[in-house]
Every structure is written in structure tokens, then in C-alpha cells.
Amino acid sequence: MYLASVGPLRTPLRRVPGNVVALGIVSLVTDVSAEMVTAILPLYLVFGLGLNPLQFGLLDGLYAGATAVLRLVGGHVADRWRRLKAVAGIGYALSAISKLGFLASGSTVPAIGAVLAIDRAGKGIRTAPRDALISLSSAPETMGRSFGVHRTLDTVGAFLGPLVATAVLWASLGDYNSIFITSFSLATCAVILLTTFVRDQTPPSPAPTQLPVFGLLRDRGFRRCCLWAAGLGLFTITDSFVYLAVQRRWDIGTNVFPLLPLGTAGTFLLLAIPLGRLGDRIGRWKVFLGGHLALIVALLTICGPAGTWWLVLALHGTFYAATDGVLPAAVGPLLPEHLRASGLAVLQTGQALARMAAAVTVGLLWTLWDLRPALVAITLALLAVTIAAAVFKPLEVRR
């Protein structure tokens, strides 16, 4: 039975389509699997293998965006086949299989990079079709709420992942292979859940006169959204660098480091739905830029003489709650239904490539200048772009 067949849920997720909740549960299980691995990678690569910030930035950049072009492939194929669920399922399955690659990669950095690339390829393929499913399952006036609910369920998984990883390591007496095996098993369960409970949403056939996907960039509002999202991404420090900076600034022990993502995830969990609903009411672009201001304050706190690490993590979680689901909710109504996945893929590809460049830039500046000067430079640039994006904001669909 499809969860979508029960209709909109009234309590506690009032007016949220069942298909959105089903997709959220799939993402929850997938994120438990993914975060079990990603929570320990920065610690392992920097402290275990001894990578310097530039080397880590190159690998982190690969993780963030080297397979960004596959977002375009996933979105285009999903729209062309008119099979959003099937293409998303291929992406989820590819990420699940990649978990077994960690068992064979050992401590070889190139092999780890290859496994990470395969995992991100799966994410790149599935993201646009999944977000298109959420968009097509929701009414335009409540799309922010729907994405907020999905991201909340997704973040429950991100919150549980490090806890599960810690428990598995404790039960297995520190055997990292047990992390990878458990992660693969959970990712496989997510694929089964997607196949069983999510209902496909078939986009309408395009009219002969309608534009191909890159023709969408002729639309002023969509083009501005893509350009500003990529511009902001160029100066958005990646998660791993945030946690490494927090660890260095407050001298946090390596035994606590894998639990730092819980601070981000916990805040995200609390704020994703409220900020999604706020975007529905006051404008999603305003909330999106407000999230970047929260990240700016977080980075300044790391650089400053006062503040605490838990405040930085709370602000980091606020950044994600105000941006991760709000941006596709803002852009979705600008796109025709038959090109919804492809259009979102164009948006996400620009972001991914920009964040890949940001990771390499931060790693280079950290290596050349040390942590504080690097963060100050990135933060000032992000502030300038955020102000410019507030002045020259894109058009939004009226609600």
C-alpha cells in the first residue's frame, strides 16, 4: 500500500501529502546510513591519515561536487522517461552499493576518493527527481511546508546516524568495517521502502512549443535564482570544515568530534518545518538569505574571542533549516511540471559546483594563512554576496 493513498496527514503533519511523508521516511533511513560514515570521515582523514587542510579540501570538494553533472543527467532522464521514482531509486541503490566499497578501500586515499565519488554520484542522480516528486505532490501555496517536513524527517536520520555509528563502534570494539556493513544494510532498506511505499508522480507530456531544460534559463526569475544560489555557494564553507574549525577553536577531543553533527542536526530538526512555513507566508527568498546570515554569524563566532561551540552548531543548523528545503520550494513553482526535475537539477548543479570550489578555496587559504584569516576572508565575501542577493533578488511566484 502506498502511503500516498491515505491522503494528506492532519496530525501532527497537518496538510502534508502522504507521498511527501513516505519520501521523508526513505530519506531518514538513507541519512542514518550516510551519516554513520560521514561523521567519522573528517576525523579519520585528518587525524588518522594526516591530510593537510588543502588535501582535505580537495577530497571534500570531490565529495561536495565532483559528480554534480550527474544531477543534470538524473533530472533530464527522469523528465524524459517521465519516471521520477525509478531514476531516484537508481540513485539510492548506487549510494547503497558504494558503502561496500569502503570495505575494500582500506586506508588508500585515492580508493576512498573513488568510493566517495560513487556515493555522491548516487546522491546526484536521485536528488532532483526526489525533489520533483515532493514538488509535484504538493500544492504551490504549501510547498515550503512540504519541503520542511521532508527535510525534518531527513534530519532525524542525520541526527541518529552518528549515534548509531557510536553504538556500533562500541559493540564491535572499534571495528570500522562494522560501520560500513551496517550502513549498507540500512541503505538497502531505504531502497526497499522507496519501491514499496512511494507513489510515482508522472509529469505531463511537454507541448511541442515548450522550451527544453536550458531554455528555462531565459526565465528571469529562475535564472536569477540559479545565479545567486551558485554565487552564495562559492563562499559557503562545507560541513566538514565547520566541524574541523570548531574542533580546533575549542580544542574538542577526538572522542567527541563524531558527535558534533548532532548539534547541527538537532537545530535543523527543530526549525525546518517552522522556517518552511515562514517562507510560505513572508517569502522564501527572504528566509533563504536569512539562513546565510546565520552562517555568517557562526563563522564570525569561530573567529572571535567570545562565543561557544554549541552556539556555532545551532547557527549552522539554522542555516540549513532556512536554505536546504526553502530554495527548491521557491524555485519549484517557477518551473513547468514536465521539466520540474531537470530545472531543479540545473539549480542544484550550480550549487554543487560552487561548493566544490569553496571547499578547495578554504583548504588552500587555511594552508597558506591559517584558520582565522581564511575564515575571515570567506565570511566577508559571503556577507557581500548575501547583501547583493538581497538587493537584486529574483522574482517569486505570488502566493
mmCIF file of C-alpha atoms in Angstrom:
data_model
loop_
_atom_site.group_PDB
_atom_site.id
_atom_site.type_symbol
_atom_site.label_atom_id
_atom_site.label_comp_id
_atom_site.label_asym_id
_atom_site.label_seq_id
_atom_site.Cartn_x
_atom_site.Cartn_y
_atom_site.Cartn_z
ATOM 1 C CA MET A 1 0.000 0.000 0.000
ATOM 2 C CA TYR A 2 1.332 3.450 -0.903
ATOM 3 C CA LEU A 3 1.436 5.955 1.922
ATOM 4 C CA ALA A 4 0.273 8.497 -0.635
ATOM 5 C CA SER A 5 -3.072 6.743 -0.866
ATOM 6 C CA VAL A 6 -4.051 7.786 2.652
ATOM 7 C CA GLY A 7 -4.282 11.437 1.558
ATOM 8 C CA PRO A 8 -2.948 14.479 3.392
ATOM 9 C CA LEU A 9 -1.977 13.863 7.003
ATOM 10 C CA ARG A 10 -3.739 16.092 9.519
ATOM 11 C CA THR A 11 -1.928 15.382 12.781
ATOM 12 C CA PRO A 12 0.823 16.169 13.526
ATOM 13 C CA LEU A 13 1.906 16.883 9.951
ATOM 14 C CA ARG A 14 -1.215 18.820 9.032
ATOM 15 C CA ARG A 15 -1.916 19.273 5.319
ATOM 16 C CA VAL A 16 1.200 17.351 4.232
ATOM 17 C CA PRO A 17 0.676 14.782 1.440
ATOM 18 C CA GLY A 18 1.365 11.165 2.365
ATOM 19 C CA ASN A 19 3.786 10.837 -0.556
ATOM 20 C CA VAL A 20 5.955 13.560 0.971
ATOM 21 C CA VAL A 21 5.999 11.719 4.299
ATOM 22 C CA ALA A 22 6.927 8.469 2.535
ATOM 23 C CA LEU A 23 9.814 10.174 0.780
ATOM 24 C CA GLY A 24 10.843 11.679 4.104
ATOM 25 C CA ILE A 25 10.988 8.242 5.720
ATOM 26 C CA VAL A 26 13.136 6.966 2.845
ATOM 27 C CA SER A 27 15.487 9.925 3.352
ATOM 28 C CA LEU A 28 15.504 9.327 7.114
ATOM 29 C CA VAL A 29 16.779 5.770 6.725
ATOM 30 C CA THR A 30 19.213 6.805 3.988
ATOM 31 C CA ASP A 31 20.652 9.578 6.144
ATOM 32 C CA VAL A 32 21.190 7.243 9.093
ATOM 33 C CA SER A 33 23.238 5.127 6.695
ATOM 34 C CA ALA A 34 25.123 8.079 5.197
ATOM 35 C CA GLU A 35 25.851 9.960 8.421
ATOM 36 C CA MET A 36 27.263 6.851 10.064
ATOM 37 C CA VAL A 37 30.103 7.149 7.567
ATOM 38 C CA THR A 38 30.427 10.920 7.096
ATOM 39 C CA ALA A 39 30.521 11.581 10.854
ATOM 40 C CA ILE A 40 33.833 9.743 11.158
ATOM 41 C CA LEU A 41 35.471 10.665 7.831
ATOM 42 C CA PRO A 42 36.959 14.099 8.707
ATOM 43 C CA LEU A 43 38.462 12.676 11.886
ATOM 44 C CA TYR A 44 39.818 9.649 10.059
ATOM 45 C CA LEU A 45 41.254 11.554 7.096
ATOM 46 C CA VAL A 46 42.822 14.469 9.003
ATOM 47 C CA PHE A 47 43.885 12.828 12.264
ATOM 48 C CA GLY A 48 44.189 9.238 11.097
ATOM 49 C CA LEU A 49 45.792 9.619 7.662
ATOM 50 C CA GLY A 50 47.367 13.033 8.360
ATOM 51 C CA LEU A 51 45.928 15.021 5.435
ATOM 52 C CA ASN A 52 46.700 18.752 5.487
ATOM 53 C CA PRO A 53 43.846 21.269 5.005
ATOM 54 C CA LEU A 54 44.487 21.629 1.256
ATOM 55 C CA GLN A 55 44.491 17.871 0.690
ATOM 56 C CA PHE A 56 41.349 17.529 2.760
ATOM 57 C CA GLY A 57 39.769 20.431 0.869
ATOM 58 C CA LEU A 58 40.412 18.694 -2.446
ATOM 59 C CA LEU A 59 38.828 15.481 -1.185
ATOM 60 C CA ASP A 60 35.966 17.367 0.455
ATOM 61 C CA GLY A 61 35.431 19.279 -2.777
ATOM 62 C CA LEU A 62 35.234 15.995 -4.650
ATOM 63 C CA TYR A 63 32.673 14.799 -2.121
ATOM 64 C CA ALA A 64 30.655 18.008 -2.470
ATOM 65 C CA GLY A 65 30.542 18.471 -6.201
ATOM 66 C CA ALA A 66 32.723 16.369 -8.482
ATOM 67 C CA THR A 67 29.679 14.388 -9.640
ATOM 68 C CA ALA A 68 27.481 17.457 -9.924
ATOM 69 C CA VAL A 69 26.949 16.881 -13.635
ATOM 70 C CA LEU A 70 25.050 13.705 -12.750
ATOM 71 C CA ARG A 71 22.378 15.900 -11.174
ATOM 72 C CA LEU A 72 21.668 17.165 -14.682
ATOM 73 C CA VAL A 73 21.684 13.613 -16.023
ATOM 74 C CA GLY A 74 19.322 12.409 -13.304
ATOM 75 C CA GLY A 75 16.927 15.307 -13.781
ATOM 76 C CA HIS A 76 16.963 15.089 -17.586
ATOM 77 C CA VAL A 77 16.478 11.310 -17.691
ATOM 78 C CA ALA A 78 13.692 11.441 -15.099
ATOM 79 C CA ASP A 79 11.782 14.050 -17.114
ATOM 80 C CA ARG A 80 12.477 12.389 -20.455
ATOM 81 C CA TRP A 81 11.408 8.940 -19.228
ATOM 82 C CA ARG A 82 8.663 10.511 -17.086
ATOM 83 C CA ARG A 83 9.764 8.093 -14.345
ATOM 84 C CA LEU A 84 10.803 10.197 -11.368
ATOM 85 C CA LYS A 85 10.605 7.363 -8.852
ATOM 86 C CA ALA A 86 12.633 4.926 -10.965
ATOM 87 C CA VAL A 87 15.521 7.358 -11.504
ATOM 88 C CA ALA A 88 15.530 8.335 -7.820
ATOM 89 C CA GLY A 89 15.625 4.626 -6.963
ATOM 90 C CA ILE A 90 18.704 4.111 -9.160
ATOM 91 C CA GLY A 91 20.454 6.890 -7.250
ATOM 92 C CA TYR A 92 19.538 5.438 -3.865
ATOM 93 C CA ALA A 93 20.708 1.977 -4.961
ATOM 94 C CA LEU A 94 24.049 3.297 -6.225
ATOM 95 C CA SER A 95 24.732 5.004 -2.902
ATOM 96 C CA ALA A 96 23.848 1.801 -1.059
ATOM 97 C CA ILE A 97 26.276 -0.264 -3.139
ATOM 98 C CA SER A 98 29.058 2.273 -2.583
ATOM 99 C CA LYS A 99 29.057 1.508 1.141
ATOM 100 C CA LEU A 100 30.573 -1.876 0.386
ATOM 101 C CA GLY A 101 33.446 -0.087 -1.367
ATOM 102 C CA PHE A 102 34.735 1.213 1.951
ATOM 103 C CA LEU A 103 35.427 -2.379 2.982
ATOM 104 C CA ALA A 104 37.876 -2.764 0.101
ATOM 105 C CA SER A 105 39.416 0.731 0.079
ATOM 106 C CA GLY A 106 41.286 0.400 3.373
ATOM 107 C CA SER A 107 43.442 3.444 4.123
ATOM 108 C CA THR A 108 44.237 4.268 0.487
ATOM 109 C CA VAL A 109 43.208 7.883 -0.142
ATOM 110 C CA PRO A 110 42.590 7.533 -3.922
ATOM 111 C CA ALA A 111 40.402 4.489 -3.288
ATOM 112 C CA ILE A 112 38.446 6.348 -0.605
ATOM 113 C CA GLY A 113 38.017 9.234 -3.042
ATOM 114 C CA ALA A 114 36.647 6.854 -5.674
ATOM 115 C CA VAL A 115 34.146 5.378 -3.226
ATOM 116 C CA LEU A 116 33.032 8.853 -2.159
ATOM 117 C CA ALA A 117 32.584 9.790 -5.818
ATOM 118 C CA ILE A 118 30.325 6.777 -6.386
ATOM 119 C CA ASP A 119 28.293 7.632 -3.291
ATOM 120 C CA ARG A 120 27.899 11.266 -4.422
ATOM 121 C CA ALA A 121 27.006 10.056 -7.915
ATOM 122 C CA GLY A 122 24.057 8.254 -6.386
ATOM 123 C CA LYS A 123 23.059 11.376 -4.471
ATOM 124 C CA GLY A 124 23.439 13.492 -7.590
ATOM 125 C CA ILE A 125 21.181 11.203 -9.612
ATOM 126 C CA ARG A 126 18.424 10.954 -7.013
ATOM 127 C CA THR A 127 18.190 14.496 -5.622
ATOM 128 C CA ALA A 128 16.400 16.311 -8.463
ATOM 129 C CA PRO A 129 13.828 13.534 -9.151
ATOM 130 C CA ARG A 130 13.126 13.241 -5.421
ATOM 131 C CA ASP A 131 12.599 16.975 -5.010
ATOM 132 C CA ALA A 132 10.436 16.977 -8.132
ATOM 133 C CA LEU A 133 8.295 14.237 -6.549
ATOM 134 C CA ILE A 134 7.869 16.407 -3.446
ATOM 135 C CA SER A 135 7.039 19.452 -5.551
ATOM 136 C CA LEU A 136 4.512 17.650 -7.769
ATOM 137 C CA SER A 137 2.879 16.022 -4.730
ATOM 138 C CA SER A 138 2.278 19.399 -3.049
ATOM 139 C CA ALA A 139 0.100 22.438 -3.613
ATOM 140 C CA PRO A 140 2.126 25.563 -4.555
ATOM 141 C CA GLU A 141 0.930 27.527 -1.523
ATOM 142 C CA THR A 142 2.128 24.843 0.946
ATOM 143 C CA MET A 143 5.299 23.726 -0.846
ATOM 144 C CA GLY A 144 7.552 25.265 1.790
ATOM 145 C CA ARG A 145 5.783 23.239 4.491
ATOM 146 C CA SER A 146 6.138 20.035 2.439
ATOM 147 C CA PHE A 147 9.860 20.529 1.906
ATOM 148 C CA GLY A 148 10.207 21.457 5.573
ATOM 149 C CA VAL A 149 8.549 18.197 6.655
ATOM 150 C CA HIS A 150 10.717 16.177 4.271
ATOM 151 C CA ARG A 151 13.905 17.879 5.456
ATOM 152 C CA THR A 152 12.850 17.364 9.075
ATOM 153 C CA LEU A 153 12.471 13.617 8.582
ATOM 154 C CA ASP A 154 15.722 13.609 6.619
ATOM 155 C CA THR A 155 17.437 15.366 9.527
ATOM 156 C CA VAL A 156 16.127 12.842 12.038
ATOM 157 C CA GLY A 157 18.276 10.384 10.119
ATOM 158 C CA ALA A 158 21.224 12.781 10.180
ATOM 159 C CA PHE A 159 20.766 13.090 13.945
ATOM 160 C CA LEU A 160 20.574 9.342 14.506
ATOM 161 C CA GLY A 161 23.474 8.445 12.194
ATOM 162 C CA PRO A 162 26.358 9.489 14.485
ATOM 163 C CA LEU A 163 24.605 7.896 17.471
ATOM 164 C CA VAL A 164 24.172 4.622 15.617
ATOM 165 C CA ALA A 165 27.798 4.778 14.468
ATOM 166 C CA THR A 166 28.982 5.310 18.035
ATOM 167 C CA ALA A 167 26.861 2.403 19.275
ATOM 168 C CA VAL A 168 28.078 0.095 16.502
ATOM 169 C CA LEU A 169 31.718 1.001 17.180
ATOM 170 C CA TRP A 170 31.219 0.337 20.873
ATOM 171 C CA ALA A 171 29.510 -3.017 20.272
ATOM 172 C CA SER A 172 32.142 -4.100 17.725
ATOM 173 C CA LEU A 173 35.103 -2.960 19.848
ATOM 174 C CA GLY A 174 36.153 -0.282 17.372
ATOM 175 C CA ASP A 175 35.832 -2.281 14.153
ATOM 176 C CA TYR A 176 35.193 0.304 11.397
ATOM 177 C CA ASN A 177 34.129 -2.396 8.944
ATOM 178 C CA SER A 178 31.048 -2.925 11.099
ATOM 179 C CA ILE A 179 30.090 0.697 10.348
ATOM 180 C CA PHE A 180 30.219 0.087 6.622
ATOM 181 C CA ILE A 181 28.265 -3.177 6.777
ATOM 182 C CA THR A 182 25.532 -1.619 8.913
ATOM 183 C CA SER A 183 25.428 1.422 6.654
ATOM 184 C CA PHE A 184 24.971 -0.791 3.574
ATOM 185 C CA SER A 185 22.149 -2.723 5.246
ATOM 186 C CA LEU A 186 20.258 0.442 6.160
ATOM 187 C CA ALA A 187 20.733 1.953 2.690
ATOM 188 C CA THR A 188 19.302 -1.234 1.175
ATOM 189 C CA CYS A 189 16.264 -0.948 3.455
ATOM 190 C CA ALA A 190 15.733 2.607 2.178
ATOM 191 C CA VAL A 191 15.615 1.358 -1.427
ATOM 192 C CA ILE A 192 13.011 -1.220 -0.434
ATOM 193 C CA LEU A 193 10.932 1.454 1.329
ATOM 194 C CA LEU A 194 11.056 3.683 -1.756
ATOM 195 C CA THR A 195 9.925 0.851 -4.001
ATOM 196 C CA THR A 196 7.118 -0.206 -1.691
ATOM 197 C CA PHE A 197 5.607 2.980 -0.279
ATOM 198 C CA VAL A 198 6.319 5.922 -2.603
ATOM 199 C CA ARG A 199 3.886 6.639 -5.431
ATOM 200 C CA ASP A 200 5.341 7.964 -8.664
ATOM 201 C CA GLN A 201 4.201 11.338 -9.989
ATOM 202 C CA THR A 202 4.176 11.370 -13.794
ATOM 203 C CA PRO A 203 4.876 14.809 -15.269
ATOM 204 C CA PRO A 204 2.610 15.818 -18.163
ATOM 205 C CA SER A 205 3.888 15.428 -21.694
ATOM 206 C CA PRO A 206 5.500 18.632 -22.996
ATOM 207 C CA ALA A 207 3.721 20.627 -25.644
ATOM 208 C CA PRO A 208 5.606 20.867 -28.963
ATOM 209 C CA THR A 209 6.219 24.592 -28.446
ATOM 210 C CA GLN A 210 7.580 24.339 -24.905
ATOM 211 C CA LEU A 211 11.277 25.042 -24.261
ATOM 212 C CA PRO A 212 13.933 22.416 -23.435
ATOM 213 C CA VAL A 213 15.503 22.477 -19.999
ATOM 214 C CA PHE A 214 18.246 25.058 -20.647
ATOM 215 C CA GLY A 215 15.634 27.263 -22.265
ATOM 216 C CA LEU A 216 14.306 27.687 -18.736
ATOM 217 C CA LEU A 217 17.277 29.951 -18.047
ATOM 218 C CA ARG A 218 15.582 32.536 -20.256
ATOM 219 C CA ASP A 219 13.089 32.984 -17.438
ATOM 220 C CA ARG A 220 14.321 35.941 -15.403
ATOM 221 C CA GLY A 221 13.271 34.657 -12.002
ATOM 222 C CA PHE A 222 14.688 31.150 -12.475
ATOM 223 C CA ARG A 223 17.929 32.463 -13.954
ATOM 224 C CA ARG A 224 18.468 34.831 -11.044
ATOM 225 C CA CYS A 225 17.757 32.063 -8.527
ATOM 226 C CA CYS A 226 20.388 29.845 -10.171
ATOM 227 C CA LEU A 227 22.997 32.595 -10.362
ATOM 228 C CA TRP A 228 22.555 33.802 -6.801
ATOM 229 C CA ALA A 229 22.432 30.275 -5.368
ATOM 230 C CA ALA A 230 25.715 29.472 -7.126
ATOM 231 C CA GLY A 231 27.243 32.801 -6.077
ATOM 232 C CA LEU A 232 26.402 32.173 -2.436
ATOM 233 C CA GLY A 233 27.684 28.605 -2.730
ATOM 234 C CA LEU A 234 31.117 29.877 -3.785
ATOM 235 C CA PHE A 235 31.634 31.211 -0.255
ATOM 236 C CA THR A 236 29.705 28.618 1.750
ATOM 237 C CA ILE A 237 32.121 26.637 3.898
ATOM 238 C CA THR A 238 31.359 22.912 3.846
ATOM 239 C CA ASP A 239 30.207 20.976 6.902
ATOM 240 C CA SER A 240 33.466 19.109 7.424
ATOM 241 C CA PHE A 241 35.466 22.342 7.569
ATOM 242 C CA VAL A 242 32.968 23.834 10.041
ATOM 243 C CA TYR A 243 33.438 20.859 12.374
ATOM 244 C CA LEU A 244 37.225 20.881 11.982
ATOM 245 C CA ALA A 245 37.267 24.628 12.730
ATOM 246 C CA VAL A 246 35.103 24.110 15.816
ATOM 247 C CA GLN A 247 37.380 21.289 16.974
ATOM 248 C CA ARG A 248 40.461 23.460 16.621
ATOM 249 C CA ARG A 249 38.931 26.640 18.074
ATOM 250 C CA TRP A 250 37.686 24.965 21.271
ATOM 251 C CA ASP A 251 40.157 22.039 21.394
ATOM 252 C CA ILE A 252 37.424 19.404 21.358
ATOM 253 C CA GLY A 253 38.573 15.836 21.982
ATOM 254 C CA THR A 254 38.634 13.325 19.152
ATOM 255 C CA ASN A 255 36.226 11.080 21.048
ATOM 256 C CA VAL A 256 33.590 13.849 20.944
ATOM 257 C CA PHE A 257 34.259 15.003 17.368
ATOM 258 C CA PRO A 258 31.940 12.460 15.632
ATOM 259 C CA LEU A 259 29.034 13.810 17.706
ATOM 260 C CA LEU A 260 29.411 17.450 16.565
ATOM 261 C CA PRO A 261 26.945 16.969 13.648
ATOM 262 C CA LEU A 262 24.260 16.281 16.258
ATOM 263 C CA GLY A 263 24.231 19.984 17.173
ATOM 264 C CA THR A 264 23.587 20.958 13.565
ATOM 265 C CA ALA A 265 21.049 18.191 13.015
ATOM 266 C CA GLY A 266 19.170 18.899 16.238
ATOM 267 C CA THR A 267 18.662 22.577 15.348
ATOM 268 C CA PHE A 268 17.717 21.670 11.789
ATOM 269 C CA LEU A 269 15.190 19.194 13.175
ATOM 270 C CA LEU A 270 13.535 21.856 15.339
ATOM 271 C CA LEU A 271 13.453 24.642 12.736
ATOM 272 C CA ALA A 272 12.941 23.031 9.305
ATOM 273 C CA ILE A 273 9.119 22.975 9.430
ATOM 274 C CA PRO A 274 8.675 26.404 11.120
ATOM 275 C CA LEU A 275 11.047 28.094 8.680
ATOM 276 C CA GLY A 276 9.426 26.333 5.731
ATOM 277 C CA ARG A 277 6.033 27.643 6.826
ATOM 278 C CA LEU A 278 7.533 31.090 7.434
ATOM 279 C CA GLY A 279 8.806 31.077 3.862
ATOM 280 C CA ASP A 280 5.292 30.252 2.627
ATOM 281 C CA ARG A 281 3.994 33.329 4.448
ATOM 282 C CA ILE A 282 6.641 36.046 4.069
ATOM 283 C CA GLY A 283 8.616 34.900 1.021
ATOM 284 C CA ARG A 284 11.029 32.003 0.634
ATOM 285 C CA TRP A 285 13.907 34.113 -0.697
ATOM 286 C CA LYS A 286 13.912 36.217 2.481
ATOM 287 C CA VAL A 287 14.180 33.092 4.628
ATOM 288 C CA PHE A 288 16.873 31.672 2.330
ATOM 289 C CA LEU A 289 19.060 34.758 2.745
ATOM 290 C CA GLY A 290 18.356 34.839 6.466
ATOM 291 C CA GLY A 291 19.886 31.373 6.670
ATOM 292 C CA HIS A 292 23.111 32.677 5.124
ATOM 293 C CA LEU A 293 23.214 35.452 7.719
ATOM 294 C CA ALA A 294 23.053 32.740 10.406
ATOM 295 C CA LEU A 295 26.063 31.020 8.796
ATOM 296 C CA ILE A 296 27.947 34.324 8.713
ATOM 297 C CA VAL A 297 27.371 34.831 12.438
ATOM 298 C CA ALA A 298 28.512 31.250 13.084
ATOM 299 C CA LEU A 299 31.786 31.798 11.222
ATOM 300 C CA LEU A 300 32.404 35.113 12.973
ATOM 301 C CA THR A 301 31.831 33.363 16.300
ATOM 302 C CA ILE A 302 34.555 30.844 15.452
ATOM 303 C CA CYS A 303 36.929 33.691 14.632
ATOM 304 C CA GLY A 304 36.023 35.904 17.584
ATOM 305 C CA PRO A 305 37.201 35.917 21.193
ATOM 306 C CA ALA A 306 33.794 35.063 22.663
ATOM 307 C CA GLY A 307 31.089 32.528 21.951
ATOM 308 C CA THR A 308 30.722 28.786 22.398
ATOM 309 C CA TRP A 309 30.900 25.770 20.123
ATOM 310 C CA TRP A 310 27.264 24.842 20.738
ATOM 311 C CA LEU A 311 26.173 28.311 19.554
ATOM 312 C CA VAL A 312 28.108 27.767 16.316
ATOM 313 C CA LEU A 313 26.419 24.398 15.775
ATOM 314 C CA ALA A 314 22.993 25.884 16.493
ATOM 315 C CA LEU A 315 23.584 28.656 13.948
ATOM 316 C CA HIS A 316 24.905 26.099 11.467
ATOM 317 C CA GLY A 317 21.696 24.087 11.858
ATOM 318 C CA THR A 318 19.638 27.261 11.419
ATOM 319 C CA PHE A 319 21.458 27.906 8.140
ATOM 320 C CA TYR A 320 20.413 24.509 6.803
ATOM 321 C CA ALA A 321 16.846 24.768 8.092
ATOM 322 C CA ALA A 322 16.443 28.102 6.278
ATOM 323 C CA THR A 323 18.043 27.040 2.993
ATOM 324 C CA ASP A 324 18.026 23.318 2.262
ATOM 325 C CA GLY A 325 14.298 22.900 1.624
ATOM 326 C CA VAL A 326 13.343 26.553 1.204
ATOM 327 C CA LEU A 327 15.295 27.063 -2.039
ATOM 328 C CA PRO A 328 13.661 24.228 -4.044
ATOM 329 C CA ALA A 329 10.304 25.312 -2.632
ATOM 330 C CA ALA A 330 10.959 28.821 -4.002
ATOM 331 C CA VAL A 331 12.124 27.616 -7.401
ATOM 332 C CA GLY A 332 9.657 24.761 -7.941
ATOM 333 C CA PRO A 333 6.630 26.929 -8.841
ATOM 334 C CA LEU A 334 8.741 28.782 -11.422
ATOM 335 C CA LEU A 335 9.225 25.578 -13.432
ATOM 336 C CA PRO A 336 6.782 23.778 -15.732
ATOM 337 C CA GLU A 337 5.758 20.372 -14.390
ATOM 338 C CA HIS A 338 7.272 18.392 -17.279
ATOM 339 C CA LEU A 339 10.690 19.965 -16.589
ATOM 340 C CA ARG A 340 10.482 20.159 -12.790
ATOM 341 C CA ALA A 341 13.241 17.598 -12.139
ATOM 342 C CA SER A 342 15.516 18.985 -14.872
ATOM 343 C CA GLY A 343 15.103 22.566 -13.682
ATOM 344 C CA LEU A 344 15.873 21.663 -10.078
ATOM 345 C CA ALA A 345 18.899 19.714 -11.324
ATOM 346 C CA VAL A 346 20.244 22.840 -13.054
ATOM 347 C CA LEU A 347 19.844 24.780 -9.809
ATOM 348 C CA GLN A 348 21.468 22.066 -7.672
ATOM 349 C CA THR A 349 24.329 21.502 -10.108
ATOM 350 C CA GLY A 350 25.312 25.156 -9.911
ATOM 351 C CA GLN A 351 25.268 24.972 -6.122
ATOM 352 C CA ALA A 352 27.271 21.742 -6.034
ATOM 353 C CA LEU A 353 29.988 23.014 -8.366
ATOM 354 C CA ALA A 354 30.224 26.258 -6.397
ATOM 355 C CA ARG A 355 30.579 24.424 -3.090
ATOM 356 C CA MET A 356 33.235 22.177 -4.594
ATOM 357 C CA ALA A 357 35.209 25.314 -5.451
ATOM 358 C CA ALA A 358 34.547 26.695 -1.954
ATOM 359 C CA ALA A 359 35.988 23.583 -0.294
ATOM 360 C CA VAL A 360 39.198 23.807 -2.307
ATOM 361 C CA THR A 361 39.462 27.560 -1.651
ATOM 362 C CA VAL A 362 39.023 27.175 2.106
ATOM 363 C CA GLY A 363 41.573 24.366 2.205
ATOM 364 C CA LEU A 364 44.084 26.451 0.240
ATOM 365 C CA LEU A 365 43.597 29.591 2.348
ATOM 366 C CA TRP A 366 43.778 27.568 5.573
ATOM 367 C CA THR A 367 47.078 26.032 4.402
ATOM 368 C CA LEU A 368 48.561 29.398 3.353
ATOM 369 C CA TRP A 369 47.169 31.734 6.013
ATOM 370 C CA ASP A 370 45.981 29.513 8.889
ATOM 371 C CA LEU A 371 42.399 29.068 10.123
ATOM 372 C CA ARG A 372 41.291 32.503 11.345
ATOM 373 C CA PRO A 373 42.430 34.625 8.353
ATOM 374 C CA ALA A 374 40.924 32.059 5.964
ATOM 375 C CA LEU A 375 37.532 32.126 7.714
ATOM 376 C CA VAL A 376 37.510 35.934 7.927
ATOM 377 C CA ALA A 377 38.142 36.246 4.178
ATOM 378 C CA ILE A 378 35.451 33.722 3.279
ATOM 379 C CA THR A 379 32.959 35.278 5.698
ATOM 380 C CA LEU A 380 33.411 38.807 4.365
ATOM 381 C CA ALA A 381 32.938 37.563 0.807
ATOM 382 C CA LEU A 382 29.797 35.646 1.804
ATOM 383 C CA LEU A 383 28.405 38.742 3.529
ATOM 384 C CA ALA A 384 28.972 40.863 0.419
ATOM 385 C CA VAL A 385 27.222 38.353 -1.861
ATOM 386 C CA THR A 386 24.330 37.957 0.605
ATOM 387 C CA ILE A 387 23.732 41.720 0.662
ATOM 388 C CA ALA A 388 23.869 41.852 -3.142
ATOM 389 C CA ALA A 389 21.401 38.952 -3.389
ATOM 390 C CA ALA A 390 19.023 40.799 -1.057
ATOM 391 C CA VAL A 391 19.145 43.901 -3.244
ATOM 392 C CA PHE A 392 18.891 42.176 -6.629
ATOM 393 C CA LYS A 393 16.533 39.421 -5.506
ATOM 394 C CA PRO A 394 14.835 37.126 -8.032
ATOM 395 C CA LEU A 395 11.119 37.193 -8.673
ATOM 396 C CA GLU A 396 8.989 34.705 -6.745
ATOM 397 C CA VAL A 397 5.637 33.197 -7.577
ATOM 398 C CA ARG A 398 2.904 35.125 -5.779
ATOM 399 C CA ARG A 399 1.149 33.211 -3.058
#
